[in-house]
Short mmCIF file of C-alpha atoms in Angstrom, two decimals:
data_model
loop_
_atom_site.label_atom_id
_atom_site.label_comp_id
_atom_site.label_asym_id
_atom_site.label_seq_id
_atom_site.Cartn_x
_atom_site.Cartn_y
_atom_site.Cartn_z
CA ALA A 1 76.26 98.83 83.77
CA GLN A 2 78.34 101.97 82.62
CA THR A 3 79.57 101.98 79.17
CA VAL A 4 82.34 104.08 77.65
CA THR A 5 82.56 104.77 73.69
CA GLN A 6 85.82 106.19 72.13
CA SER A 7 84.81 106.13 69.05
CA GLN A 8 87.90 107.36 67.24
CA PRO A 9 90.42 104.69 67.05
CA GLU A 10 93.39 106.93 66.24
CA MET A 11 93.53 110.70 65.44
CA SER A 12 96.85 112.80 63.73
CA VAL A 13 97.18 116.17 64.57
CA GLN A 14 100.03 118.30 63.34
CA GLU A 15 102.26 120.31 65.62
CA ALA A 16 100.75 123.36 67.31
CA GLU A 17 97.31 122.89 66.07
CA THR A 18 94.01 121.33 68.39
CA VAL A 19 92.71 118.18 68.23
CA THR A 20 89.47 116.93 69.79
CA LEU A 21 88.83 113.09 71.08
CA SER A 22 85.45 112.27 71.45
CA CYS A 23 84.05 110.17 74.62
CA THR A 24 80.05 109.36 75.14
CA TYR A 25 79.36 107.08 78.09
CA ASP A 26 75.63 105.31 79.34
CA THR A 27 74.83 105.65 82.47
CA SER A 28 71.40 105.83 84.84
CA GLU A 29 73.31 107.98 87.64
CA SER A 30 73.14 111.69 88.14
CA ASP A 31 76.19 111.79 89.79
CA TYR A 32 79.99 109.98 88.70
CA TYR A 33 83.38 111.82 87.88
CA LEU A 34 84.93 111.34 84.14
CA PHE A 35 88.57 111.15 83.73
CA TRP A 36 91.12 111.49 80.75
CA TYR A 37 94.09 109.80 80.86
CA LYS A 38 97.23 109.75 78.67
CA GLN A 39 99.13 106.09 78.16
CA PRO A 40 102.47 107.19 76.40
CA PRO A 41 104.47 104.19 75.51
CA SER A 42 106.38 104.08 78.78
CA ARG A 43 103.06 101.79 79.34
CA GLN A 44 102.42 104.74 82.31
CA MET A 45 98.95 105.85 82.54
CA ILE A 46 98.70 109.55 83.65
CA LEU A 47 95.63 111.32 84.43
CA VAL A 48 94.99 114.33 82.29
CA ILE A 49 92.11 115.66 83.23
CA ARG A 50 88.81 114.87 85.84
CA GLN A 51 84.97 115.98 85.58
CA GLU A 52 82.46 115.87 88.23
CA ALA A 53 79.63 115.59 86.61
CA TYR A 54 77.73 117.73 89.19
CA LYS A 55 79.88 121.16 88.14
CA GLN A 56 78.85 122.76 85.03
CA GLN A 57 81.93 124.24 84.43
CA ASN A 58 83.98 122.86 81.89
CA ALA A 59 87.42 121.58 83.79
CA THR A 60 90.82 122.60 82.51
CA GLU A 61 94.07 122.16 82.61
CA ASN A 62 96.93 124.41 80.67
CA ARG A 63 96.47 123.06 77.15
CA PHE A 64 94.02 120.54 78.33
CA SER A 65 90.10 121.06 78.28
CA VAL A 66 87.23 118.72 77.99
CA ASN A 67 83.31 119.58 77.01
CA PHE A 68 81.14 118.17 78.88
CA GLN A 69 77.92 117.87 77.72
CA LYS A 70 75.63 115.99 80.46
CA ALA A 71 72.64 115.35 78.75
CA ALA A 72 74.05 114.30 76.01
CA LYS A 73 76.53 111.77 77.98
CA SER A 74 79.34 113.03 76.21
CA PHE A 75 82.64 114.17 76.92
CA SER A 76 85.59 115.17 74.41
CA LEU A 77 89.11 116.23 75.42
CA LYS A 78 90.31 118.85 73.26
CA ILE A 79 94.42 119.42 73.49
CA SER A 80 95.66 122.82 72.09
CA ASP A 81 98.97 123.62 70.44
CA SER A 82 99.52 119.87 70.61
CA GLN A 83 103.41 118.73 71.21
CA LEU A 84 104.75 115.88 69.98
CA GLY A 85 104.66 115.13 73.20
CA ASP A 86 101.27 114.68 73.43
CA ALA A 87 101.42 111.54 71.31
CA ALA A 88 100.08 108.65 73.15
CA MET A 89 97.13 106.85 73.97
CA TYR A 90 94.16 108.40 75.67
CA PHE A 91 91.50 106.91 77.50
CA CYS A 92 88.23 108.37 78.86
CA ALA A 93 87.45 106.51 81.78
CA TYR A 94 84.22 106.84 84.32
CA ARG A 95 83.28 106.32 88.37
CA SER A 96 80.43 106.16 89.99
CA VAL A 97 80.72 107.93 93.11
CA SER A 98 77.65 105.16 94.95
CA GLY A 99 80.59 103.48 97.13
CA THR A 100 83.90 104.44 97.88
CA ALA A 101 87.08 104.25 95.75
CA SER A 102 84.90 102.08 92.80
CA LYS A 103 86.66 100.71 89.71
CA LEU A 104 87.03 102.86 86.39
CA THR A 105 85.56 102.16 83.55
CA PHE A 106 87.44 102.67 80.73
CA GLY A 107 87.06 102.90 76.48
CA THR A 108 88.92 101.18 74.11
CA GLY A 109 91.54 104.49 73.84
CA THR A 110 92.62 106.80 70.76
CA ARG A 111 95.84 107.12 69.59
CA LEU A 112 96.67 109.99 68.54
CA GLN A 113 99.28 111.21 66.16
CA VAL A 114 101.71 114.36 66.31
CA THR A 115 103.01 115.38 63.23
CA LEU A 116 105.52 118.13 62.33
CA GLY B 1 107.08 111.97 96.12
CA ALA B 2 107.14 108.20 95.39
CA GLY B 3 104.36 106.76 92.84
CA VAL B 4 103.29 103.71 92.46
CA SER B 5 106.13 100.74 91.89
CA GLN B 6 105.27 97.39 89.85
CA SER B 7 108.02 94.33 89.99
CA PRO B 8 109.02 92.92 87.61
CA SER B 9 108.71 95.10 84.85
CA ASN B 10 108.24 91.75 82.03
CA LYS B 11 107.87 88.32 83.14
CA VAL B 12 107.76 85.27 80.72
CA THR B 13 106.15 82.51 81.78
CA GLU B 14 105.18 78.93 80.49
CA LYS B 15 102.20 77.85 80.11
CA GLY B 16 100.95 76.20 83.40
CA LYS B 17 103.23 78.31 85.68
CA ASP B 18 102.38 80.13 88.40
CA VAL B 19 102.97 83.59 88.43
CA GLU B 20 103.19 86.84 91.19
CA LEU B 21 103.13 90.38 90.20
CA ARG B 22 104.13 93.14 92.90
CA CYS B 23 102.33 96.44 93.67
CA ASP B 24 103.64 99.02 95.97
CA PRO B 25 101.35 101.51 96.02
CA ILE B 26 101.50 105.43 96.50
CA SER B 27 102.35 105.89 100.67
CA GLY B 28 98.63 107.25 101.88
CA HIS B 29 97.01 105.44 99.55
CA THR B 30 94.10 103.65 101.51
CA ALA B 31 92.43 101.86 98.27
CA LEU B 32 94.57 99.87 95.92
CA TYR B 33 93.19 98.47 92.49
CA TRP B 34 94.40 95.96 89.47
CA TYR B 35 93.67 96.17 86.23
CA ARG B 36 94.22 94.48 82.64
CA GLN B 37 95.46 95.49 79.46
CA SER B 38 95.05 92.96 76.62
CA LEU B 39 94.60 93.41 73.06
CA GLY B 40 90.69 93.18 72.05
CA GLN B 41 89.83 93.62 75.25
CA GLY B 42 91.06 97.10 76.15
CA LEU B 43 91.40 97.94 79.76
CA GLU B 44 89.13 95.83 82.10
CA PHE B 45 89.89 95.91 86.07
CA LEU B 46 90.23 92.49 88.21
CA ILE B 47 89.41 93.56 91.59
CA TYR B 48 90.39 96.53 94.33
CA PHE B 49 91.17 96.86 97.82
CA GLN B 50 89.87 99.29 99.98
CA GLY B 51 91.09 99.78 103.57
CA ASN B 52 90.26 97.09 105.71
CA SER B 53 86.99 96.30 103.97
CA ALA B 54 87.23 92.74 101.59
CA PRO B 55 87.70 93.00 98.58
CA ASP B 56 85.89 93.81 95.68
CA LYS B 57 86.35 90.65 93.74
CA SER B 58 83.94 90.97 90.98
CA GLY B 59 86.40 91.63 87.85
CA LEU B 60 88.68 88.65 88.68
CA PRO B 61 88.25 86.08 85.08
CA SER B 62 88.65 82.61 86.35
CA ASP B 63 89.20 81.23 89.87
CA ARG B 64 93.31 81.15 88.62
CA PHE B 65 93.44 85.02 89.56
CA SER B 66 93.40 85.77 93.60
CA ALA B 67 94.89 88.98 94.82
CA GLU B 68 96.12 90.03 98.70
CA ARG B 69 97.26 92.83 100.07
CA THR B 70 99.56 92.73 103.12
CA GLY B 71 99.65 95.32 106.17
CA GLY B 72 97.19 97.60 103.76
CA SER B 73 100.32 98.46 101.52
CA VAL B 74 102.05 96.16 98.74
CA SER B 75 99.89 93.53 96.96
CA THR B 76 100.37 90.78 94.89
CA LEU B 77 98.26 89.46 92.38
CA THR B 78 98.93 85.31 91.44
CA ILE B 79 98.07 83.42 88.76
CA GLN B 80 97.84 80.01 88.50
CA ARG B 81 98.31 77.37 86.11
CA THR B 82 98.78 80.71 83.28
CA GLN B 83 97.29 80.43 79.76
CA GLN B 84 98.30 81.90 77.64
CA GLU B 85 95.29 84.25 76.94
CA ASP B 86 96.47 85.75 80.44
CA SER B 87 98.86 87.44 77.91
CA ALA B 88 98.68 90.90 78.89
CA VAL B 89 100.15 94.32 81.17
CA TYR B 90 98.96 94.23 84.57
CA LEU B 91 98.12 97.34 85.74
CA CYS B 92 98.00 98.70 89.06
CA ALA B 93 97.01 101.46 90.73
CA SER B 94 96.37 103.30 94.50
CA SER B 95 93.91 106.46 95.26
CA THR B 96 92.85 108.00 98.81
CA GLN B 97 89.75 108.35 100.22
CA THR B 98 88.74 111.59 99.22
CA GLY B 99 87.57 113.74 96.71
CA ALA B 100 87.20 112.45 93.27
CA TYR B 101 89.31 109.54 94.07
CA GLU B 102 91.92 109.35 91.55
CA GLN B 103 93.61 106.97 90.70
CA TYR B 104 97.36 107.22 90.05
CA PHE B 105 98.83 104.04 88.38
CA GLY B 106 102.41 102.09 88.05
CA PRO B 107 104.18 101.23 85.12
CA GLY B 108 102.59 97.65 84.60
CA THR B 109 103.69 94.44 84.08
CA ARG B 110 103.64 92.79 81.20
CA LEU B 111 103.16 88.83 81.23
CA THR B 112 103.53 86.72 78.00
CA VAL B 113 102.79 83.18 79.11
CA THR B 114 104.68 80.59 76.15
#
């Protein structure tokens, strides 16, 4: 079974600065998807960014980018130019490609605080 | 377009009562998932439906939990004889069957069992 580990329960960053959230995972599969989700106090899980394991290029979405290290099974999220609206819980998630539309396996989350 | 909707937003029930939670997925999404988010357990998968295939019930914690999906659209998660440990936020998500099968989540139902 796959596992996802987020070792930082809480992180803090100053507005306009850059922060990196860590995620590691364990799998025996060679192809899979990785995701970062954001959950603000409203509870709604919002997809931030995704990465296909077969792609070597790191995914980027505006101020959000990932550092995907397949051999190390590491998938960190970098948030540049942090904004107050970035404050939320961030979850790293894994999805197998075997079988269609399979479940997500989540890490325990990192709570990000953004300070002035 | 409309996102995933869930009702009720909050539900308080007495121990031993049955509850029904509803999920309305994004139109055209053939896959529907239920997850539970509780303190100390994180986010855990409960069940998913994909088209007309038999649902994957591997995450249901006990036989008190059941779910159905009518007409390939709306889903209802039923918890019978609720226990205090069932208190959690129940999240529903839906996805297409193409690409990365990105899952889009609803706002969740917060269930409190007293």
